[in-house]
Short mmCIF file of C-alpha atoms (C1' of nucleotides) in Angstrom, two decimals:
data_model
loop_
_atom_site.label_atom_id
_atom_site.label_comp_id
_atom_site.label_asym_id
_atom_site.label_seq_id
_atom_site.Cartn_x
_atom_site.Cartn_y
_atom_site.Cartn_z
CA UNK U 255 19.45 -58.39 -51.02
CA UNK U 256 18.15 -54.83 -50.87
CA UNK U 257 17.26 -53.67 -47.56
CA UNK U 258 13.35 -53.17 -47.39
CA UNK U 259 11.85 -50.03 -47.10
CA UNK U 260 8.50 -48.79 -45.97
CA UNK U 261 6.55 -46.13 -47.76
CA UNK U 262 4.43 -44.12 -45.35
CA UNK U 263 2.25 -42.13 -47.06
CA UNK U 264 1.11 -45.54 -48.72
CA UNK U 265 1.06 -47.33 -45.17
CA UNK U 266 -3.00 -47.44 -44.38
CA UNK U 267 -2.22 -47.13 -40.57
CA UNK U 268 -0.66 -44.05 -40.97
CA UNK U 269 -3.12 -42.97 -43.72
CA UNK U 270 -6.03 -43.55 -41.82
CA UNK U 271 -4.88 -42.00 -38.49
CA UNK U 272 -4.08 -39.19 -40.63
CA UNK U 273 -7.64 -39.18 -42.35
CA UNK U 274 -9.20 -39.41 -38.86
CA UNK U 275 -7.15 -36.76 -37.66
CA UNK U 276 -8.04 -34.15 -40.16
CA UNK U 277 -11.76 -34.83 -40.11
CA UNK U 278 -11.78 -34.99 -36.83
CA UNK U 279 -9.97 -31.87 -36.15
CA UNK U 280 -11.84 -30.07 -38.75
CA UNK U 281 -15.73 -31.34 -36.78
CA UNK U 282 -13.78 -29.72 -33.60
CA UNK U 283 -14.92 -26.99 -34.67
CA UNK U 284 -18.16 -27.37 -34.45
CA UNK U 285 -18.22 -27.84 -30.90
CA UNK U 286 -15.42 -26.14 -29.72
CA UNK U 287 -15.44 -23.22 -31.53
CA UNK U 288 -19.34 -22.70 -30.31
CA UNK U 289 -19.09 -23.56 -26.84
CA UNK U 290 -15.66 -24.88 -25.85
CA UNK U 291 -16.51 -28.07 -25.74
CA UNK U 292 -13.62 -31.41 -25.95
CA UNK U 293 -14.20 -34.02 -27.76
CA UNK U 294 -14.88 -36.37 -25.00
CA UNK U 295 -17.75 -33.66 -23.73
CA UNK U 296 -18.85 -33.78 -27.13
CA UNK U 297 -19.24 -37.20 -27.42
CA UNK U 298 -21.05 -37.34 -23.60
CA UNK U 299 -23.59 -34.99 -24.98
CA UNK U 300 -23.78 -36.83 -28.14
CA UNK U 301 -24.35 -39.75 -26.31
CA UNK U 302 -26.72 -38.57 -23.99
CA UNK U 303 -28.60 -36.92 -26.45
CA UNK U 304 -28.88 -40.10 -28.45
CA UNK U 305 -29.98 -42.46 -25.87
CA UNK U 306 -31.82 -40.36 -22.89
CA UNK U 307 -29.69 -41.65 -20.10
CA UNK U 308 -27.06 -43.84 -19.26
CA UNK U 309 -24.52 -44.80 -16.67
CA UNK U 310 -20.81 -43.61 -16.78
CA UNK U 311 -19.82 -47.21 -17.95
CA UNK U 312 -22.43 -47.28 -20.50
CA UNK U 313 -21.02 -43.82 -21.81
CA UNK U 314 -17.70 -45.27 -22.28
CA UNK U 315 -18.94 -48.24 -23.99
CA UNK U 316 -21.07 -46.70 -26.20
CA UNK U 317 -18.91 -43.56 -27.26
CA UNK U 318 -15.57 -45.74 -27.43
CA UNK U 319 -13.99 -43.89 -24.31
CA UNK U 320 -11.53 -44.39 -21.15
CA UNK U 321 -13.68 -44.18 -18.06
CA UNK U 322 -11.60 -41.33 -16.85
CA UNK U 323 -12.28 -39.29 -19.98
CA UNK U 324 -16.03 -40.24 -19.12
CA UNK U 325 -15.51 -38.99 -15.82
CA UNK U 326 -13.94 -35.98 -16.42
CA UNK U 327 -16.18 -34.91 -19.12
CA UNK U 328 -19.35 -36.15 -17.36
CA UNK U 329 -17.97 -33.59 -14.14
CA UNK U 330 -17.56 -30.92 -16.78
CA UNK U 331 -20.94 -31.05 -18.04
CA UNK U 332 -22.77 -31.14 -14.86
CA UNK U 333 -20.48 -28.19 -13.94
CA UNK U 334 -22.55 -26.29 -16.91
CA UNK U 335 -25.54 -27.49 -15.97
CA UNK U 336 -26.27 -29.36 -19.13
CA UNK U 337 -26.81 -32.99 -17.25
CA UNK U 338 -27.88 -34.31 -13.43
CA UNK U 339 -27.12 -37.13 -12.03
CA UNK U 340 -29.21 -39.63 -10.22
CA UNK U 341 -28.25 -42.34 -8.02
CA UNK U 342 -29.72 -45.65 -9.00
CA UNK U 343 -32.17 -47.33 -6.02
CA UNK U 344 -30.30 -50.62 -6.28
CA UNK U 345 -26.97 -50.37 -6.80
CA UNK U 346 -25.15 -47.22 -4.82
CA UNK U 347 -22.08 -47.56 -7.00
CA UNK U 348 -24.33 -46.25 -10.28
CA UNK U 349 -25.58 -42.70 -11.40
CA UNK U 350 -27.96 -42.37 -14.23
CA UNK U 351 -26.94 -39.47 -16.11
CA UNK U 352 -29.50 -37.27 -18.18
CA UNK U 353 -28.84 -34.13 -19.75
CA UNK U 354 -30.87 -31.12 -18.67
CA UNK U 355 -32.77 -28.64 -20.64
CA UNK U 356 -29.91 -26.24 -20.95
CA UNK U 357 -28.05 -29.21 -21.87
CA UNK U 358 -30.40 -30.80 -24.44
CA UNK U 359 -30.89 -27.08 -26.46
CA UNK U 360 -27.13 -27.67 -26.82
CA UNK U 361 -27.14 -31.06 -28.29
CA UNK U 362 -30.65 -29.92 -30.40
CA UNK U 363 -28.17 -27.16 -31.30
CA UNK U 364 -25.53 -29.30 -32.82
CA UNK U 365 -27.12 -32.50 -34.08
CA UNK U 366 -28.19 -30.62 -37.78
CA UNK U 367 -24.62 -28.91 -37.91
CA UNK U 368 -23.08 -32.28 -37.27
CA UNK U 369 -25.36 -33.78 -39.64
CA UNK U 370 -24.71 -30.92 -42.30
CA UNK U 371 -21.24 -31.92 -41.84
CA UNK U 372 -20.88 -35.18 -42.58
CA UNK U 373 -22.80 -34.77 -45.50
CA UNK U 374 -20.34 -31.66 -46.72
CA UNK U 375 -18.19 -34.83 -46.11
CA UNK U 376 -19.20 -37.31 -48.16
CA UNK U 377 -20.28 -34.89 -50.93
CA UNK U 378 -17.46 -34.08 -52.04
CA UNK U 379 -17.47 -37.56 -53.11
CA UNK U 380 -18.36 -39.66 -55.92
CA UNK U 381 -21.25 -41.89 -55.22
CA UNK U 382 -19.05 -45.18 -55.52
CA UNK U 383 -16.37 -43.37 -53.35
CA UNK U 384 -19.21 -43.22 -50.96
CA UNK U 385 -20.22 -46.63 -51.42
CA UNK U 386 -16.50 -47.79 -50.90
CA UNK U 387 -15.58 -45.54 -47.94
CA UNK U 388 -18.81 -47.02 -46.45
CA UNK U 389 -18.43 -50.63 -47.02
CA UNK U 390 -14.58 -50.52 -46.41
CA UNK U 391 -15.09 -48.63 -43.10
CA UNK U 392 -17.73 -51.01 -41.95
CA UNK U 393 -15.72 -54.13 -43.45
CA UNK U 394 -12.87 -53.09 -40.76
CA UNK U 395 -14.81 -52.42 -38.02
CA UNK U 396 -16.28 -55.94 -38.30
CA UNK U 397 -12.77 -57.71 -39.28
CA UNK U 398 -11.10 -55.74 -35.82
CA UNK U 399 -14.50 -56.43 -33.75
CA UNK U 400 -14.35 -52.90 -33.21
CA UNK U 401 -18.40 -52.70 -34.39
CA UNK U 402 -20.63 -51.35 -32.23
CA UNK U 403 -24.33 -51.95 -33.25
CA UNK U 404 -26.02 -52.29 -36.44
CA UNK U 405 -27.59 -48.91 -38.10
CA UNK U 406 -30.74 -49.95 -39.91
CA UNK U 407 -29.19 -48.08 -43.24
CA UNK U 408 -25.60 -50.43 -43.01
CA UNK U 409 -27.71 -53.85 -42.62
CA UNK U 410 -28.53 -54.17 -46.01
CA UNK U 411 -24.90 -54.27 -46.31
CA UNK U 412 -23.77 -56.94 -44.23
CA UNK U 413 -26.30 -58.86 -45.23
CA UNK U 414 -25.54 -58.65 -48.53
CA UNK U 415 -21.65 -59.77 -47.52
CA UNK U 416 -22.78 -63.18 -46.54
CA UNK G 284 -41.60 -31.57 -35.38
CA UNK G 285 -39.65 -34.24 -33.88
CA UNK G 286 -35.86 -33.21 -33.07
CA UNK G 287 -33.59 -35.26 -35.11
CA UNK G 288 -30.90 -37.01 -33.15
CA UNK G 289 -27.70 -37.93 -34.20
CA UNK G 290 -26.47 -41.67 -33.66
CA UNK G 291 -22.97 -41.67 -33.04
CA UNK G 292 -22.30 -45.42 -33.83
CA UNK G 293 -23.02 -44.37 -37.77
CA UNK G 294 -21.61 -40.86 -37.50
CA UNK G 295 -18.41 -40.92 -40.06
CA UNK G 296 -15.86 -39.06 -37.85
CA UNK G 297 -16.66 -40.58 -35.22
CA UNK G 298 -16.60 -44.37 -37.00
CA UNK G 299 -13.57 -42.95 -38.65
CA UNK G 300 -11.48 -41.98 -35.64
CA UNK G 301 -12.35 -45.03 -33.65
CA UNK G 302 -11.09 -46.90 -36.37
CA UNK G 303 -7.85 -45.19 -36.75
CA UNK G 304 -7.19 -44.87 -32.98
CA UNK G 305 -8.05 -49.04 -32.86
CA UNK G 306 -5.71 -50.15 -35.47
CA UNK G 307 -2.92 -47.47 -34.37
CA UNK G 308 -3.09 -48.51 -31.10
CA UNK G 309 -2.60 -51.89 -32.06
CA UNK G 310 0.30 -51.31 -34.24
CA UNK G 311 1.69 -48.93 -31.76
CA UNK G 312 2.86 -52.85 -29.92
CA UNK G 313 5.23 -52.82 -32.64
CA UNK G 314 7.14 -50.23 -32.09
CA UNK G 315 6.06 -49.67 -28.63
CA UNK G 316 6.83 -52.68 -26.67
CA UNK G 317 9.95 -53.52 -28.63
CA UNK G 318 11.59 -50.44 -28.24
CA UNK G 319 9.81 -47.95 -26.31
CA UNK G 320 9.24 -45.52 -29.18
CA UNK G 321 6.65 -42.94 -29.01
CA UNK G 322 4.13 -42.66 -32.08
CA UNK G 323 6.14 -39.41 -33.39
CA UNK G 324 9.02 -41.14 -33.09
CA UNK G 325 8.57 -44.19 -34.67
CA UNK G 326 7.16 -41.83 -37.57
CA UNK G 327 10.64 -39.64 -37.74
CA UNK G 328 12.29 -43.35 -37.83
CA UNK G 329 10.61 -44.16 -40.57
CA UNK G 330 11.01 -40.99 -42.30
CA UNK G 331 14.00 -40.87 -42.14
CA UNK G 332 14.96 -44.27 -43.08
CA UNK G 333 12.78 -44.56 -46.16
CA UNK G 334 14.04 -40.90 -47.24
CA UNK G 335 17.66 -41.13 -45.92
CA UNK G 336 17.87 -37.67 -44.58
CA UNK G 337 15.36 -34.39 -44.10
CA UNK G 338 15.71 -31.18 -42.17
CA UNK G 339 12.88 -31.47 -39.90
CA UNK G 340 10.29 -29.47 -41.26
CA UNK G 341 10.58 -31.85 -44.17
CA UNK G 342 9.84 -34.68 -41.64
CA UNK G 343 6.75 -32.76 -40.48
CA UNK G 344 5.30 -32.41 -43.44
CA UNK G 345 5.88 -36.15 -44.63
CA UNK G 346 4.95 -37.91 -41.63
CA UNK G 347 1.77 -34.92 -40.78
CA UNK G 348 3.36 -34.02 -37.03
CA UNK G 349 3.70 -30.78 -35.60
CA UNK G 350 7.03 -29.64 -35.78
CA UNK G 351 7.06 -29.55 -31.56
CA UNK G 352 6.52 -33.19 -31.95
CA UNK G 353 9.12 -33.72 -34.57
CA UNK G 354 11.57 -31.16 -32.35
CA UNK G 355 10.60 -33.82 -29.57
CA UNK G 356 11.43 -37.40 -31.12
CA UNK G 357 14.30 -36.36 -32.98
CA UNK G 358 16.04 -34.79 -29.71
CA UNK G 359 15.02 -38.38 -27.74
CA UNK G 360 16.16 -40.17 -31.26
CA UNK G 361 19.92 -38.01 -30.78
CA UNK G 362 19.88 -39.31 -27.79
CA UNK G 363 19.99 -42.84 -28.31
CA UNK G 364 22.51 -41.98 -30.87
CA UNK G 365 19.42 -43.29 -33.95
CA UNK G 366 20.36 -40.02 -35.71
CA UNK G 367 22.40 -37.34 -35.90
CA UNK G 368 22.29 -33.38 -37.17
CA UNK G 369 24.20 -31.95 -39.88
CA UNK G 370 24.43 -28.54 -39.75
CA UNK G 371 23.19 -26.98 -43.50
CA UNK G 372 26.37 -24.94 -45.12
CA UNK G 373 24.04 -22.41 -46.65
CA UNK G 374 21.32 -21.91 -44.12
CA UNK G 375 23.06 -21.94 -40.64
CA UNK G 376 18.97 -22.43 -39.28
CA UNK G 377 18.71 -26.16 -41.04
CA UNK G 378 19.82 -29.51 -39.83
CA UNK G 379 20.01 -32.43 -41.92
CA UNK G 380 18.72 -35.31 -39.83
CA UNK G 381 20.13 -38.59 -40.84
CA UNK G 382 20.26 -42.14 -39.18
CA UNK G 383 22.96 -43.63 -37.51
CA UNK G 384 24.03 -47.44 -38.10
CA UNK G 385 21.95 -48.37 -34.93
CA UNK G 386 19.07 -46.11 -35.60
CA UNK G 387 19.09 -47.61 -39.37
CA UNK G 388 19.38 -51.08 -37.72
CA UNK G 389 16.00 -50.80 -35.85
CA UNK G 390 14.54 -49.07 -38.82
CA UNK G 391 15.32 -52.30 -41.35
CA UNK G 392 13.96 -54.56 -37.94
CA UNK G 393 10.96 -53.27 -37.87
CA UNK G 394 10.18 -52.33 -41.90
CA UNK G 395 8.62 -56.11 -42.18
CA UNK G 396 6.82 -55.97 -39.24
CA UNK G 397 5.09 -53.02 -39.96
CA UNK G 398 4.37 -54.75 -43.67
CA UNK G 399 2.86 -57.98 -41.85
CA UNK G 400 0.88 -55.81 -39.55
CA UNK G 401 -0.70 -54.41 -42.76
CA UNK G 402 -1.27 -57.17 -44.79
CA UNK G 403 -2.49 -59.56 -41.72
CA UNK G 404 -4.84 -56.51 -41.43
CA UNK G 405 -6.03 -56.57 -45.24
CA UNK G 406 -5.97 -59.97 -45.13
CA UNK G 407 -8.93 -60.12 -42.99
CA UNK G 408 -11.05 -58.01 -45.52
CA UNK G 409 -12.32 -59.66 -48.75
CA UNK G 410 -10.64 -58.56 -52.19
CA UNK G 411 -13.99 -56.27 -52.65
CA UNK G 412 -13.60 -54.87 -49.24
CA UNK G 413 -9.89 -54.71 -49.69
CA UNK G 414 -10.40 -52.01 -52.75
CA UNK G 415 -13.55 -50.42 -51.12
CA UNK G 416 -11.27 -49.13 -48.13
CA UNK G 417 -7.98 -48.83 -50.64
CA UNK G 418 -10.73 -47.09 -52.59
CA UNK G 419 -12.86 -45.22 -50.07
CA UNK G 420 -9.38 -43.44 -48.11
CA UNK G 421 -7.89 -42.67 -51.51
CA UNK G 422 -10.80 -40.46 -52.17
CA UNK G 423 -10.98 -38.83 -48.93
CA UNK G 424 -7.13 -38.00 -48.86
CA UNK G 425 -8.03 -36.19 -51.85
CA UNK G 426 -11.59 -34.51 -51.02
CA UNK G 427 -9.63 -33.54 -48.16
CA UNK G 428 -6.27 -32.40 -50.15
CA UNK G 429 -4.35 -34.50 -46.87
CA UNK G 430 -3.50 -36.36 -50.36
CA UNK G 431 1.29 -36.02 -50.00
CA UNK G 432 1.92 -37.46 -53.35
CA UNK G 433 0.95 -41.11 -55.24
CA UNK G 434 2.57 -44.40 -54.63
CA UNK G 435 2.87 -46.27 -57.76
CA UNK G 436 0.21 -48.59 -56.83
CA UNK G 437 -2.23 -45.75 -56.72
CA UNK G 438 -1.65 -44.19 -59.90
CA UNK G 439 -3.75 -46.41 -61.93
CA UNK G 440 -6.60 -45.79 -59.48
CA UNK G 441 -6.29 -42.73 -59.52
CA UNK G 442 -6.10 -42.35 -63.27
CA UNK G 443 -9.16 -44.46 -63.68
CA UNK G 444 -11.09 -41.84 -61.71
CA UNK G 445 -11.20 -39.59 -64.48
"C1'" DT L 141 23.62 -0.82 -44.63
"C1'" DT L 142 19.55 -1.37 -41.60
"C1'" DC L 143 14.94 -2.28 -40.84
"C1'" DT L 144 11.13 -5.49 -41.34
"C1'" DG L 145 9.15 -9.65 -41.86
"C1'" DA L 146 9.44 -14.55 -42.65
"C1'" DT L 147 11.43 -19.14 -41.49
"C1'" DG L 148 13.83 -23.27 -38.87
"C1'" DG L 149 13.75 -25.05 -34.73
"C1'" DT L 150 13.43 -25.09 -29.47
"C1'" DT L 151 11.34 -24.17 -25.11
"C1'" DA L 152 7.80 -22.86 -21.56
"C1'" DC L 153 3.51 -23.40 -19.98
"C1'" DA L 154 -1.08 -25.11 -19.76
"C1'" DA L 155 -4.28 -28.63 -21.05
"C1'" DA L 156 -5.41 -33.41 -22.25
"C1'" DT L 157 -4.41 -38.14 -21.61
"C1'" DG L 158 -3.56 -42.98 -19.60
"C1'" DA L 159 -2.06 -46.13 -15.97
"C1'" DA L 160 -2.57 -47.32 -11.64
"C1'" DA L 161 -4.22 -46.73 -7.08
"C1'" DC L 162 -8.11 -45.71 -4.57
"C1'" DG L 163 -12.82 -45.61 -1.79
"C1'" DA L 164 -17.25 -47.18 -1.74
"C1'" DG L 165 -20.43 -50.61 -2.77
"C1'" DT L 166 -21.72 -55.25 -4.29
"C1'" DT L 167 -21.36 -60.24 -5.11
"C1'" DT L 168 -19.59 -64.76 -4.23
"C1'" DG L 169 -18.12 -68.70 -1.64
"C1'" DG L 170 -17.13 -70.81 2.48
"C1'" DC V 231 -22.05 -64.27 8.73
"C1'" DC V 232 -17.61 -62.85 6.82
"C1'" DA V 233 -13.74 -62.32 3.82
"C1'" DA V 234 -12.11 -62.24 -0.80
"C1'" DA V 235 -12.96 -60.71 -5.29
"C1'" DC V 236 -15.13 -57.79 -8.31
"C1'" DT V 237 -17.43 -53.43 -10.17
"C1'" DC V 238 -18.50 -48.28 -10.50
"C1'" DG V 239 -16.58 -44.23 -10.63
"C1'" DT V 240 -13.02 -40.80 -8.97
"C1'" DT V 241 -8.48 -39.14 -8.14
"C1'" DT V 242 -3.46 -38.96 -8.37
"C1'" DC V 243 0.56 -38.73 -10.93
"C1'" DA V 244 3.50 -38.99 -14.83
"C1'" DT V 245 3.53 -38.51 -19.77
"C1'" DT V 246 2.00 -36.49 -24.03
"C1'" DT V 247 0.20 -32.85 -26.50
"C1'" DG V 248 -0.77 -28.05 -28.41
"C1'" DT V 249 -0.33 -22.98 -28.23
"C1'" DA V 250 2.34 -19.45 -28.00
"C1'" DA V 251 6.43 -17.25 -27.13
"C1'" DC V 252 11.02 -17.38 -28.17
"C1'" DC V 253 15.98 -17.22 -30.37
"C1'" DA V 254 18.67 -17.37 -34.23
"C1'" DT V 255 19.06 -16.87 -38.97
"C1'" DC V 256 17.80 -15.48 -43.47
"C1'" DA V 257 15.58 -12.65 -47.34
"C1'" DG V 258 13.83 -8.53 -49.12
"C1'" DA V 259 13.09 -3.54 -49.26
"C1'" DA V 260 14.20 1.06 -48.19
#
DNA sequence: TTCTGATGGTTACAAATGAAACGAGTTTGG
DNA sequence: CCAAACTCGTTTCATTTGTAACCATCAGAA
């Protein structure tokens, strides 16, 4: 019997981490290049930005990241001057992080070049290569549990799975 | 006007690379806990034993590593005597990287777990949803041009496209 | 030939990462 | 009340990674 082999550039672990890697990579850009930002920072602004204020843990749950990433890039930030924390009246253990002005320009700064992005992105698409990166991205999350929260644009979607 | 804010839980790169990192991590077990291999060098493994024998720039631009990472898990493959270096007879700069009995051993063990892990992965997706994501990467690989080169299976797809 | 620039591959150094231990605070159960 | 167990967040340490410099070799041009 011939000995099995395994094609890589088909394998869709490898193609995927590969696909994330280059997009990713290629979005560094937009805040590194500007203001020197990691990812994780990035994605502590991001979140901040998005939701007003959270705790550390919330961060990390919401942005997908190891609490010592959120730690490190939550020091970083308050270093700059972009967020404060404030220690919550019940619980000593918790800080409720907010981003400050300085902080908030930066993210108001971003958000439209992110945006601007991922719709270079998916331009260069067809519409049903859209559709299918879409529903085949989504269709994984939910198979690995991986999904998050439901964007009012993907529940027409999921509904429509059932 | 009201600043637009971005949410990250629907952002594509960010959906994207959370995805990848999830379902690498989780394959990672494979080759991980088994045998202690690193990510690049279960990659040069599999290079290698699906192509028989590159230099290593080859294997960097098959398997998408940087050729410090490739320099890395081929010198920690050498020394669990997995592969060995040929020395070119033209070019006195190139080694031919090849696999040794052992290294070819673990190779052919782990070829159909790697091929469960993917099907037990698709097989959680619905046929549709199965092509949407086939679908939905193909297209990006090539929006991108991260596209290396068409798997049988993919040339009809690819062909229909036009 | 000899100089220049490109290429294959390694190494050095700094930065990013993850696992585990940690301190401080809180909750639970006796 | 008190001790064990748990949680929030930080820090320490070892590993992994990327950038850049590096050495050796090769190819091309003067």
């Amino acid at each position: 019997m011939e000995p099995e082999i395994l094609e890589l550039e088909s394998f869709l672990p490898y193609r995927l981490y590969r696909l994330a890697d280059a997009v990713s990579r290629e979005f560094s850009r937009i805040y590194k290049d500007s203001h020197g930002l990691t990812r994780p920072e990035w994605r502590t602004l991001s979140g901040l930005g998005q939701r007003g204020t959270m705790t550390a843990t919330e961060l990390g749950e919401q942005s997908a990241m190891h609490k010592t990433k959120v730690s490190r890039a939550v020091a970083e930030l308050e270093r700059r001057r972009w967020l404060t924390r404030t220690p919550d009246e019940n619980d000593r253990r918790v800080e409720h992080l907010t981003l400050t002005k300085a902080g908030l320009a930066a993210y108001r700064e971003m958000v439209p070049l992110a945006k601007a992005f991922e719709q270079a992105l998916l331009a260069k698409l067809g519409a049903d290569e859209r559709a299918a990166i879409v529903k085949g991205v989504l269709s994984l999350e939910i198979a690995l549990g991986t999904r998050q929260r439901l964007s009012p644009g993907e529940c027409k979607t999921v509904a429509a799975k059932g």
